[in-house]
mmCIF file of C-alpha atoms and ligand atoms in Angstrom:
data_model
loop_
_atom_site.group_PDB
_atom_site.id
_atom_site.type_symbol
_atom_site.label_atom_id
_atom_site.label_comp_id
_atom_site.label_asym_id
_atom_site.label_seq_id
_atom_site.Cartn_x
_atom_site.Cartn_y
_atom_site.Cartn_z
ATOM 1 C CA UNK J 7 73.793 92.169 89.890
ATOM 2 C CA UNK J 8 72.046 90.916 93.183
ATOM 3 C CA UNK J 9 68.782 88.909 92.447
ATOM 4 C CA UNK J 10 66.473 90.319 90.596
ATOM 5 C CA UNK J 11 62.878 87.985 90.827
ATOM 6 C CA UNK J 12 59.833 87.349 88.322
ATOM 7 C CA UNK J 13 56.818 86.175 89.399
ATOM 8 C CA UNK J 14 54.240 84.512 86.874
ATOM 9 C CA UNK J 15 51.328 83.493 88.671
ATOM 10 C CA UNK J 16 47.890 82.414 86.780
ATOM 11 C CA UNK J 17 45.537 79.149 86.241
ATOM 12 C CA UNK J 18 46.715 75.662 84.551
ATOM 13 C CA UNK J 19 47.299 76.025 80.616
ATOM 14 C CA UNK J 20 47.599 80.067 80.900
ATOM 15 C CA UNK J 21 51.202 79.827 79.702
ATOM 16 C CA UNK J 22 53.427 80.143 82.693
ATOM 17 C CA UNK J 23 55.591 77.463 81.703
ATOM 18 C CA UNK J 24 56.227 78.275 78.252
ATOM 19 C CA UNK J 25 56.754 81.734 79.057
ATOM 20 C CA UNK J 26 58.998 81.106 81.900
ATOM 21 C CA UNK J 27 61.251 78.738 79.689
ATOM 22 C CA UNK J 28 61.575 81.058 77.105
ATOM 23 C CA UNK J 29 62.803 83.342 79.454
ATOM 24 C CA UNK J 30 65.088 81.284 80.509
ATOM 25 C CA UNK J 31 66.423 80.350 77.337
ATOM 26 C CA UNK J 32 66.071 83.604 75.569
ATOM 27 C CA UNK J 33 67.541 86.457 78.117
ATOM 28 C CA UNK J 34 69.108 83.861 80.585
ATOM 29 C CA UNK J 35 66.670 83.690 83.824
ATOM 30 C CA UNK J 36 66.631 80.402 85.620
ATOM 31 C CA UNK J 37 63.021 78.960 85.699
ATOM 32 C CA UNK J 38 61.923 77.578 88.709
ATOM 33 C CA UNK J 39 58.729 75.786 88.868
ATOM 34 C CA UNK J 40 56.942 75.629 91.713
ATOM 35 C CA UNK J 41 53.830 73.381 90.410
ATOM 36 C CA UNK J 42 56.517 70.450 90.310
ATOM 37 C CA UNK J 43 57.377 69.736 94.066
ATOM 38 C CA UNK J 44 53.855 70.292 94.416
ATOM 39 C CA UNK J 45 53.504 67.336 91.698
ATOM 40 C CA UNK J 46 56.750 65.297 93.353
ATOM 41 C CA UNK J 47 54.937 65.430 96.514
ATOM 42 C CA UNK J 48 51.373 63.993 94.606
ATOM 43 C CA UNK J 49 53.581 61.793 92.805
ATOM 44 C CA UNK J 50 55.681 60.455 95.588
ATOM 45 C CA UNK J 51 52.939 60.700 98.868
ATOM 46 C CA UNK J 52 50.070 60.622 97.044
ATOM 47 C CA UNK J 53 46.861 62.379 98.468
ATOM 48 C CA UNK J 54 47.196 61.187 102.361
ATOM 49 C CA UNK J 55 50.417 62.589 102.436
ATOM 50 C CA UNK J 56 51.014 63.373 107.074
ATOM 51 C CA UNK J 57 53.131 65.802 108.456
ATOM 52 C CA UNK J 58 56.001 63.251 109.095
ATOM 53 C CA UNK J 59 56.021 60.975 105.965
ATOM 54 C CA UNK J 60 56.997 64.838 104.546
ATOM 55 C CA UNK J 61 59.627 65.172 107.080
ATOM 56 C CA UNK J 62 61.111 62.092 106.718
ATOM 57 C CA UNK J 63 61.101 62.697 102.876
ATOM 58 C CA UNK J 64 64.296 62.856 100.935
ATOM 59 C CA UNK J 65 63.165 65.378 98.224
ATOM 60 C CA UNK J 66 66.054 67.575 96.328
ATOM 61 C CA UNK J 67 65.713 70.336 93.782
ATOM 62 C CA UNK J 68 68.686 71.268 91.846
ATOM 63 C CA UNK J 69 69.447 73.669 89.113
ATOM 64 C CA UNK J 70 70.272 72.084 85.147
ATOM 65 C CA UNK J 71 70.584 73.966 82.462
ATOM 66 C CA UNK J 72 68.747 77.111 83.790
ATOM 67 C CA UNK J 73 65.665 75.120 85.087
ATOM 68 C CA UNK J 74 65.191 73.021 87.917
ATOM 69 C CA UNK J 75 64.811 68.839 88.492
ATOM 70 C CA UNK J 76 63.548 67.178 91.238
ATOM 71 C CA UNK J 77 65.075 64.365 92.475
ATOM 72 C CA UNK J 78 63.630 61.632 95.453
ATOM 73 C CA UNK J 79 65.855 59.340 96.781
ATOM 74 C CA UNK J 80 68.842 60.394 93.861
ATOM 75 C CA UNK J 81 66.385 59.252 91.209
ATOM 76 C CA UNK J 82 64.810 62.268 88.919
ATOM 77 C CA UNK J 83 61.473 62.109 88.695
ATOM 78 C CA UNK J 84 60.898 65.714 86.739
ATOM 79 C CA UNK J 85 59.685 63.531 83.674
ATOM 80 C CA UNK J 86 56.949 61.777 85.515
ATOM 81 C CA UNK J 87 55.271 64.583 86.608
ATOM 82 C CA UNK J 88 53.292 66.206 84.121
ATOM 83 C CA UNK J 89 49.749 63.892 83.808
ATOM 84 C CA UNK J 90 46.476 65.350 84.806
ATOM 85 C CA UNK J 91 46.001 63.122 87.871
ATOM 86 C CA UNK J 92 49.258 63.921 89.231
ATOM 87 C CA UNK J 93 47.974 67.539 88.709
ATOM 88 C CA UNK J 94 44.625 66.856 90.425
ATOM 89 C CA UNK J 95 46.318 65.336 94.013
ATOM 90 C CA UNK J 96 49.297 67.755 93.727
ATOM 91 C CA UNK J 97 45.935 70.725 94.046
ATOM 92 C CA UNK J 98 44.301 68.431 96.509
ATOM 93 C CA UNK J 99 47.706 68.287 98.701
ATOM 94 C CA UNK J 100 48.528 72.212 98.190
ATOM 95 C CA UNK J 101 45.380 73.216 100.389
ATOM 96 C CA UNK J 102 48.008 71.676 103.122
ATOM 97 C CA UNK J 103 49.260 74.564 105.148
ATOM 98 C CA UNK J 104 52.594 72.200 106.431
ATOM 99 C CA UNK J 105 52.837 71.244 102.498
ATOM 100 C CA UNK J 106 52.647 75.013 101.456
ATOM 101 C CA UNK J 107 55.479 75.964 104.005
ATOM 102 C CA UNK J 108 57.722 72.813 103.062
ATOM 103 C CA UNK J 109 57.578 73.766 98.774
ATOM 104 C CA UNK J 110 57.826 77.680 100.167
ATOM 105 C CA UNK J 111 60.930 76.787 101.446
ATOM 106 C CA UNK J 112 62.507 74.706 99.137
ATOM 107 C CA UNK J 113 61.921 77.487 96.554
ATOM 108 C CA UNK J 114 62.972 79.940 98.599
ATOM 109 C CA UNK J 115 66.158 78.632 99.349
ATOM 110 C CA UNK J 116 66.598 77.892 95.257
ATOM 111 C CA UNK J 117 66.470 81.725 94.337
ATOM 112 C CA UNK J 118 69.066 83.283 96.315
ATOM 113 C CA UNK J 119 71.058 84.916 93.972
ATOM 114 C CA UNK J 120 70.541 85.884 90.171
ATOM 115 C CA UNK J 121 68.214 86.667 87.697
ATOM 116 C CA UNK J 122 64.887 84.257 88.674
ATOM 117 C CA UNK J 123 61.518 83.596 87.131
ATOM 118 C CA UNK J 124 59.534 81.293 89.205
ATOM 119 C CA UNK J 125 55.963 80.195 88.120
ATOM 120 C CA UNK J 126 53.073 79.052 90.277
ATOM 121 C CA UNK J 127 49.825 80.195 91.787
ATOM 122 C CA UNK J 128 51.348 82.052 94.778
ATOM 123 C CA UNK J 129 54.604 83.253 93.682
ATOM 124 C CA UNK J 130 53.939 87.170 93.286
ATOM 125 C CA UNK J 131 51.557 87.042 96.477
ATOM 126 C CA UNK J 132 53.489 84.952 99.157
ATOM 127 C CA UNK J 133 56.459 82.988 97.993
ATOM 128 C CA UNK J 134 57.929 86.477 96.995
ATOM 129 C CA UNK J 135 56.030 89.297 97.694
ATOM 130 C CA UNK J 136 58.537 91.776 96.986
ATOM 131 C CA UNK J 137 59.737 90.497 93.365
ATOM 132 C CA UNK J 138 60.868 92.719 90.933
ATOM 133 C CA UNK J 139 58.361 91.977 88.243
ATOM 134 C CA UNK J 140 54.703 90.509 89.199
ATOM 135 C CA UNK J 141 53.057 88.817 85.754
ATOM 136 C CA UNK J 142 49.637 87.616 86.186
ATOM 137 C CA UNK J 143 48.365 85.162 83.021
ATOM 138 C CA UNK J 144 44.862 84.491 82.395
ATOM 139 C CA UNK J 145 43.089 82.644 79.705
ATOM 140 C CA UNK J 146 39.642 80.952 78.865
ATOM 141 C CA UNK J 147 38.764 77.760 80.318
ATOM 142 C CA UNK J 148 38.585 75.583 76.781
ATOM 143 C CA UNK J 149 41.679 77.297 75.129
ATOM 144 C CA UNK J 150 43.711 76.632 78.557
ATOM 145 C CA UNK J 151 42.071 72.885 78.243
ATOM 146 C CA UNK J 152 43.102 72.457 74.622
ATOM 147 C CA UNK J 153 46.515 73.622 75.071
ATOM 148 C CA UNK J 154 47.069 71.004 78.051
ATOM 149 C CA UNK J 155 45.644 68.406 76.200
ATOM 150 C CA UNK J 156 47.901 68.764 72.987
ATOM 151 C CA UNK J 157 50.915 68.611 76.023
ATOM 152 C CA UNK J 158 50.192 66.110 77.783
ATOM 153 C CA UNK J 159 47.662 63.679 75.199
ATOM 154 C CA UNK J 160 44.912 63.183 77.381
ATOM 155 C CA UNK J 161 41.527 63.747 76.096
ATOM 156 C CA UNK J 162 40.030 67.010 75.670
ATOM 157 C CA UNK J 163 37.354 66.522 77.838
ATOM 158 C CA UNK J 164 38.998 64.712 80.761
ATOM 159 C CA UNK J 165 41.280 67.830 81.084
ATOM 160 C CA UNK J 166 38.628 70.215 80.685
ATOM 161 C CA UNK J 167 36.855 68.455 83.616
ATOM 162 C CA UNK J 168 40.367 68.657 86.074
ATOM 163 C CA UNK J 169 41.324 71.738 85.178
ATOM 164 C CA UNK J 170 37.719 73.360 85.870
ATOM 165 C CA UNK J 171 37.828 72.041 89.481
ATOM 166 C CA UNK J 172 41.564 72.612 89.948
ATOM 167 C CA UNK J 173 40.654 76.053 89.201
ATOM 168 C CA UNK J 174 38.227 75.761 91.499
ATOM 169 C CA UNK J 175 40.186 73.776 94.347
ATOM 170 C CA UNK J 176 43.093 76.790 93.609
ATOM 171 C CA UNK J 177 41.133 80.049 93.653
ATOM 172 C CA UNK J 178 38.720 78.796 96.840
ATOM 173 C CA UNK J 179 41.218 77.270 99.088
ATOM 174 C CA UNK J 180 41.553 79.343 102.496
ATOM 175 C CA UNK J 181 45.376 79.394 102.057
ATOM 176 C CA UNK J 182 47.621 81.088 99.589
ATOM 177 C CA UNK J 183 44.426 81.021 96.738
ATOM 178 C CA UNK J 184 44.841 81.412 93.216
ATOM 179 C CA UNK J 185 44.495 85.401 92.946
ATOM 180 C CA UNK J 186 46.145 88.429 90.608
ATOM 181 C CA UNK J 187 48.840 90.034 93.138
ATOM 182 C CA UNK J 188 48.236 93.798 94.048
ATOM 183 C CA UNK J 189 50.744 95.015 91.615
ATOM 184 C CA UNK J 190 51.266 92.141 89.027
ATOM 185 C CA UNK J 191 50.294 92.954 85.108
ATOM 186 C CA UNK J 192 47.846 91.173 83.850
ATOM 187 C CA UNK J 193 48.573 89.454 80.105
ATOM 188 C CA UNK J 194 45.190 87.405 78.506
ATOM 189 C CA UNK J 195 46.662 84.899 76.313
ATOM 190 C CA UNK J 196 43.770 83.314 75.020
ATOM 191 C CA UNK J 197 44.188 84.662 71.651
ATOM 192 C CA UNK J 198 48.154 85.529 71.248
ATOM 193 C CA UNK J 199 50.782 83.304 69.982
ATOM 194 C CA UNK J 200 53.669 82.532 72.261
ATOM 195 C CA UNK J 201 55.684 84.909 70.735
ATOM 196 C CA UNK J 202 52.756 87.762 71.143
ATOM 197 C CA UNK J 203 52.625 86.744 74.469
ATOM 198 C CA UNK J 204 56.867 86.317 75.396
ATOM 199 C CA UNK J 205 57.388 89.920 73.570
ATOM 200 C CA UNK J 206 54.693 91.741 76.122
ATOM 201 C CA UNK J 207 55.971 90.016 79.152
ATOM 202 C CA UNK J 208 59.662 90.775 78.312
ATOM 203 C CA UNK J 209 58.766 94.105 77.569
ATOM 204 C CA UNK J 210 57.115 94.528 80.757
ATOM 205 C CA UNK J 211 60.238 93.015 82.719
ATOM 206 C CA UNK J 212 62.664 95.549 80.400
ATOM 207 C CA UNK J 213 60.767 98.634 81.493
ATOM 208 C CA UNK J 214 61.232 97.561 85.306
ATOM 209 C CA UNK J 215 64.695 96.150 84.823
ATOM 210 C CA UNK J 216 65.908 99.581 82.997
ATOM 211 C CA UNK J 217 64.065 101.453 85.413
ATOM 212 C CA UNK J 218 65.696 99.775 88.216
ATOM 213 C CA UNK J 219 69.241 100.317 86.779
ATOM 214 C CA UNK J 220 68.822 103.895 85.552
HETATM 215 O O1 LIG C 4 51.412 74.624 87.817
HETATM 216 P P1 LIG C 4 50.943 73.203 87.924
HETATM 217 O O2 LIG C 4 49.710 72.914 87.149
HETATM 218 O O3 LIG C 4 52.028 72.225 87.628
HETATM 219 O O4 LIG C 4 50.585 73.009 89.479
HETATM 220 C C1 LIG C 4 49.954 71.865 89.975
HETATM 221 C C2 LIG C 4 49.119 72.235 91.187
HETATM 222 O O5 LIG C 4 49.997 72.644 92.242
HETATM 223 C C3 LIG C 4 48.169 73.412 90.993
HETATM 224 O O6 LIG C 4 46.899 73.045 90.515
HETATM 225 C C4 LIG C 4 48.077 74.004 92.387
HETATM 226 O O7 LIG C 4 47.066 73.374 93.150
HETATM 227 C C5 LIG C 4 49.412 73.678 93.017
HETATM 228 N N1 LIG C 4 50.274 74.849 93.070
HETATM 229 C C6 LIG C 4 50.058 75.764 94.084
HETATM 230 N N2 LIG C 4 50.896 76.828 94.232
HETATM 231 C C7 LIG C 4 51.923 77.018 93.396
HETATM 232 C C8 LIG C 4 52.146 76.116 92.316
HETATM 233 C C9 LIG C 4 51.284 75.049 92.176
HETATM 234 O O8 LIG C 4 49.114 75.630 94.855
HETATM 235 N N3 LIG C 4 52.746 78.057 93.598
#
Protein backbone atom coordinates (compact mmCIF):
# COMPACT_ATOMS: atom_id res chain seq x y z
CA UNK A 1 0.00 0.00 0.00
CA UNK A 2 2.93 2.62 0.06
CA UNK A 3 2.67 5.05 3.11
CA UNK A 4 -0.12 6.70 3.54
CA UNK A 5 0.50 9.74 6.51
CA UNK A 6 -1.88 11.52 9.18
CA UNK A 7 -1.07 14.51 10.61
CA UNK A 8 -2.80 15.70 13.99
CA UNK A 9 -1.47 18.88 14.92
CA UNK A 10 -3.21 21.19 17.80
CA UNK A 11 -2.41 22.66 21.49
CA UNK A 12 -1.60 20.43 24.78
CA UNK A 13 -4.84 18.51 26.12
CA UNK A 14 -6.74 18.95 22.56
CA UNK A 15 -6.74 15.16 22.16
CA UNK A 16 -3.98 14.26 19.80
CA UNK A 17 -2.82 11.51 21.78
CA UNK A 18 -5.89 9.78 22.51
CA UNK A 19 -7.01 10.12 19.11
CA UNK A 20 -3.85 9.00 17.59
CA UNK A 21 -3.82 5.77 19.85
CA UNK A 22 -7.09 4.87 19.03
CA UNK A 23 -6.16 4.95 15.66
CA UNK A 24 -3.66 2.92 16.14
CA UNK A 25 -5.39 0.40 17.95
CA UNK A 26 -8.67 0.56 16.20
CA UNK A 27 -7.83 0.57 12.19
CA UNK A 28 -4.06 -0.35 12.69
CA UNK A 29 -1.93 3.05 12.10
CA UNK A 30 1.30 3.25 13.99
CA UNK A 31 1.31 6.37 16.30
CA UNK A 32 4.24 8.28 16.39
CA UNK A 33 4.60 11.00 18.82
CA UNK A 34 6.56 13.66 18.20
CA UNK A 35 6.01 15.70 21.66
CA UNK A 36 8.15 12.76 23.26
CA UNK A 37 11.77 13.23 21.83
CA UNK A 38 10.93 16.68 22.34
CA UNK A 39 10.27 15.56 26.15
CA UNK A 40 13.47 12.88 26.02
CA UNK A 41 15.52 15.73 25.03
CA UNK A 42 13.94 18.08 28.24
CA UNK A 43 14.20 15.07 30.19
CA UNK A 44 17.65 13.96 29.32
CA UNK A 45 19.53 17.71 28.47
CA UNK A 46 17.43 19.67 30.31
CA UNK A 47 16.88 23.40 29.22
CA UNK A 48 20.74 24.34 28.29
CA UNK A 49 20.79 21.62 26.06
CA UNK A 50 24.24 22.88 23.07
CA UNK A 51 24.52 21.81 19.74
CA UNK A 52 27.09 19.03 20.63
CA UNK A 53 25.81 17.52 23.96
CA UNK A 54 22.79 16.68 21.12
CA UNK A 55 25.26 15.25 18.82
CA UNK A 56 27.00 13.29 21.05
CA UNK A 57 23.57 11.98 22.35
CA UNK A 58 22.66 8.36 22.09
CA UNK A 59 18.84 8.79 21.64
CA UNK A 60 16.78 5.77 19.78
CA UNK A 61 13.15 5.57 18.79
CA UNK A 62 11.77 2.27 17.97
CA UNK A 63 8.44 0.93 17.02
CA UNK A 64 6.30 -1.52 19.91
CA UNK A 65 3.18 -2.51 19.50
CA UNK A 66 2.11 0.14 16.88
CA UNK A 67 3.52 3.14 18.91
CA UNK A 68 6.84 4.30 19.47
CA UNK A 69 9.49 4.23 22.78
CA UNK A 70 12.31 6.15 23.28
CA UNK A 71 15.20 4.78 24.53
CA UNK A 72 18.75 6.78 25.87
CA UNK A 73 21.59 4.88 26.43
CA UNK A 74 19.35 1.23 25.96
CA UNK A 75 17.27 2.34 28.92
CA UNK A 76 13.41 3.40 28.00
CA UNK A 77 12.54 6.36 29.31
CA UNK A 78 8.87 6.72 27.43
CA UNK A 79 7.31 6.38 31.04
CA UNK A 80 9.11 9.30 32.51
CA UNK A 81 8.07 11.66 30.22
CA UNK A 82 4.73 12.82 30.68
CA UNK A 83 4.91 15.61 33.87
CA UNK A 84 4.16 19.20 33.25
CA UNK A 85 7.73 20.42 33.81
CA UNK A 86 9.15 18.05 31.48
CA UNK A 87 6.46 19.58 29.15
CA UNK A 88 7.44 23.18 29.98
CA UNK A 89 11.55 22.71 29.03
CA UNK A 90 10.70 20.23 26.21
CA UNK A 91 8.56 23.88 24.69
CA UNK A 92 11.41 25.94 25.96
CA UNK A 93 14.05 23.60 23.97
CA UNK A 94 11.69 23.24 20.70
CA UNK A 95 12.18 27.09 19.86
CA UNK A 96 15.84 25.45 19.02
CA UNK A 97 16.19 25.47 15.29
CA UNK A 98 19.28 22.52 15.58
CA UNK A 99 16.69 20.72 18.12
CA UNK A 100 13.75 21.08 15.55
CA UNK A 101 15.95 19.55 12.67
CA UNK A 102 17.42 16.67 14.99
CA UNK A 103 13.42 15.38 16.25
CA UNK A 104 12.46 16.25 12.29
CA UNK A 105 14.70 13.73 11.44
CA UNK A 106 14.34 11.13 13.73
CA UNK A 107 10.61 11.14 12.82
CA UNK A 108 11.17 11.29 9.51
CA UNK A 109 13.22 8.44 9.22
CA UNK A 110 10.43 6.43 11.59
CA UNK A 111 7.57 6.78 8.90
CA UNK A 112 8.92 5.36 5.86
CA UNK A 113 6.60 2.92 4.96
CA UNK A 114 2.89 2.15 6.10
CA UNK A 115 -0.07 3.49 7.35
CA UNK A 116 1.26 6.55 9.95
CA UNK A 117 -0.41 8.98 12.29
CA UNK A 118 2.06 11.21 13.86
CA UNK A 119 0.95 13.93 16.42
CA UNK A 120 2.64 17.20 17.28
CA UNK A 121 2.48 20.91 16.68
CA UNK A 122 4.24 20.88 13.27
CA UNK A 123 3.46 17.67 11.74
CA UNK A 124 0.85 18.73 8.91
CA UNK A 125 2.94 22.06 8.29
CA UNK A 126 6.68 20.96 8.15
CA UNK A 127 7.50 17.51 9.36
CA UNK A 128 5.14 16.31 6.47
CA UNK A 129 3.73 18.74 4.43
CA UNK A 130 2.39 16.55 1.91
CA UNK A 131 0.45 13.93 4.27
CA UNK A 132 -2.46 12.33 3.20
CA UNK A 133 -4.81 13.54 5.87
CA UNK A 134 -4.09 17.03 7.81
CA UNK A 135 -6.32 17.03 11.33
CA UNK A 136 -6.12 20.14 13.22
CA UNK A 137 -7.63 19.79 17.12
CA UNK A 138 -8.58 22.67 19.09
CA UNK A 139 -10.15 23.04 22.44
CA UNK A 140 -10.71 25.64 25.33
CA UNK A 141 -8.00 26.50 27.57
CA UNK A 142 -9.71 25.04 31.06
CA UNK A 143 -11.26 21.86 29.43
CA UNK A 144 -7.66 21.14 27.73
CA UNK A 145 -6.25 21.97 31.49
CA UNK A 146 -8.70 19.64 33.20
CA UNK A 147 -8.18 16.84 30.94
CA UNK A 148 -4.22 17.03 31.53
CA UNK A 149 -4.63 17.27 35.00
CA UNK A 150 -6.89 14.08 35.47
CA UNK A 151 -3.66 12.40 33.22
CA UNK A 152 -1.05 13.33 34.70
CA UNK A 153 -2.40 14.34 38.72
CA UNK A 154 -1.01 17.59 38.99
CA UNK A 155 -3.13 20.31 40.21
CA UNK A 156 -5.60 22.02 38.19
CA UNK A 157 -4.21 25.20 38.45
CA UNK A 158 -0.49 24.49 38.05
CA UNK A 159 -1.39 22.98 34.60
CA UNK A 160 -3.63 25.63 33.66
CA UNK A 161 -0.72 28.06 34.32
CA UNK A 162 1.96 25.77 31.89
CA UNK A 163 -0.21 25.02 29.45
CA UNK A 164 -1.38 28.83 28.95
CA UNK A 165 2.28 29.86 28.32
CA UNK A 166 3.21 26.68 26.44
CA UNK A 167 0.52 27.76 24.24
CA UNK A 168 1.97 30.79 24.19
CA UNK A 169 5.80 29.73 23.87
CA UNK A 170 4.24 27.25 20.80
CA UNK A 171 2.05 29.55 18.71
CA UNK A 172 4.74 32.75 19.04
CA UNK A 173 7.96 31.05 18.45
CA UNK A 174 9.66 32.30 15.05
CA UNK A 175 10.16 28.63 13.99
CA UNK A 176 7.77 25.92 13.02
CA UNK A 177 4.77 27.80 15.42
CA UNK A 178 1.82 26.19 16.61
CA UNK A 179 -0.65 27.01 13.55
CA UNK A 180 -3.81 25.09 11.61
CA UNK A 181 -2.01 23.78 8.25
CA UNK A 182 -3.47 25.24 4.91
CA UNK A 183 -5.51 22.23 4.23
CA UNK A 184 -5.91 20.37 7.64
CA UNK A 185 -9.74 19.95 9.11
CA UNK A 186 -10.35 21.47 11.94
CA UNK A 187 -12.26 19.17 14.87
CA UNK A 188 -13.22 21.39 18.39
CA UNK A 189 -13.28 18.85 21.01
CA UNK A 190 -14.13 20.80 23.84
CA UNK A 191 -17.49 19.38 24.16
CA UNK A 192 -17.36 15.73 22.37
CA UNK A 193 -16.56 12.51 23.95
CA UNK A 194 -13.63 10.58 22.60
CA UNK A 195 -15.69 8.53 20.70
CA UNK A 196 -17.60 11.80 19.10
CA UNK A 197 -14.39 12.98 18.43
CA UNK A 198 -12.43 9.36 16.99
CA UNK A 199 -15.74 8.75 14.70
CA UNK A 200 -15.30 12.44 12.88
CA UNK A 201 -11.62 12.11 12.48
CA UNK A 202 -11.85 8.53 11.06
CA UNK A 203 -14.47 9.58 8.95
CA UNK A 204 -12.52 12.33 7.64
CA UNK A 205 -9.39 9.95 6.98
CA UNK A 206 -12.07 7.25 5.19
CA UNK A 207 -13.31 9.86 2.74
CA UNK A 208 -9.55 10.67 1.71
CA UNK A 209 -8.36 7.10 1.99
CA UNK A 210 -11.42 5.83 -0.38
CA UNK A 211 -10.92 8.69 -2.46
CA UNK A 212 -7.37 7.97 -2.90
CA UNK A 213 -8.00 4.27 -3.82
CA UNK A 214 -11.04 4.74 -6.07
O1 LIG B 1 2.69 17.16 22.61
P1 LIG B 1 3.44 17.42 23.89
O2 LIG B 1 2.68 18.22 24.88
O3 LIG B 1 3.98 16.16 24.48
O4 LIG B 1 4.71 18.29 23.44
C1 LIG B 1 5.59 18.87 24.35
C2 LIG B 1 6.17 20.14 23.75
O5 LIG B 1 7.00 19.78 22.64
C3 LIG B 1 5.15 21.12 23.17
O6 LIG B 1 4.67 22.06 24.11
C4 LIG B 1 5.93 21.80 22.07
O7 LIG B 1 6.66 22.92 22.56
C5 LIG B 1 6.93 20.76 21.62
N1 LIG B 1 6.53 20.16 20.35
C6 LIG B 1 6.80 20.87 19.19
N2 LIG B 1 6.54 20.31 17.98
C7 LIG B 1 6.00 19.09 17.88
C8 LIG B 1 5.67 18.36 19.05
C9 LIG B 1 5.94 18.94 20.28
O8 LIG B 1 7.28 22.00 19.25
N3 LIG B 1 5.79 18.57 16.66
Amino acid sequence: MGKFIVTIDGPAGSGKSTIAKLLAKKDDFVHINSGAVYRALAYVLGENLGIEKLSNLNLELSLKEKSIRVFCDGDDITDRLQSEEIGRVASKIAQIGFVRDYVNKKVRDLAKNGKFVIDGRDCGTVIFPHANVKIFLVANLNERAKRRALETGEKFGDVLRIIKKRDKEDSERDIAPLVKPKEAYEVDTTSKSIEEVYKEVKCIIRRVYDNRNR
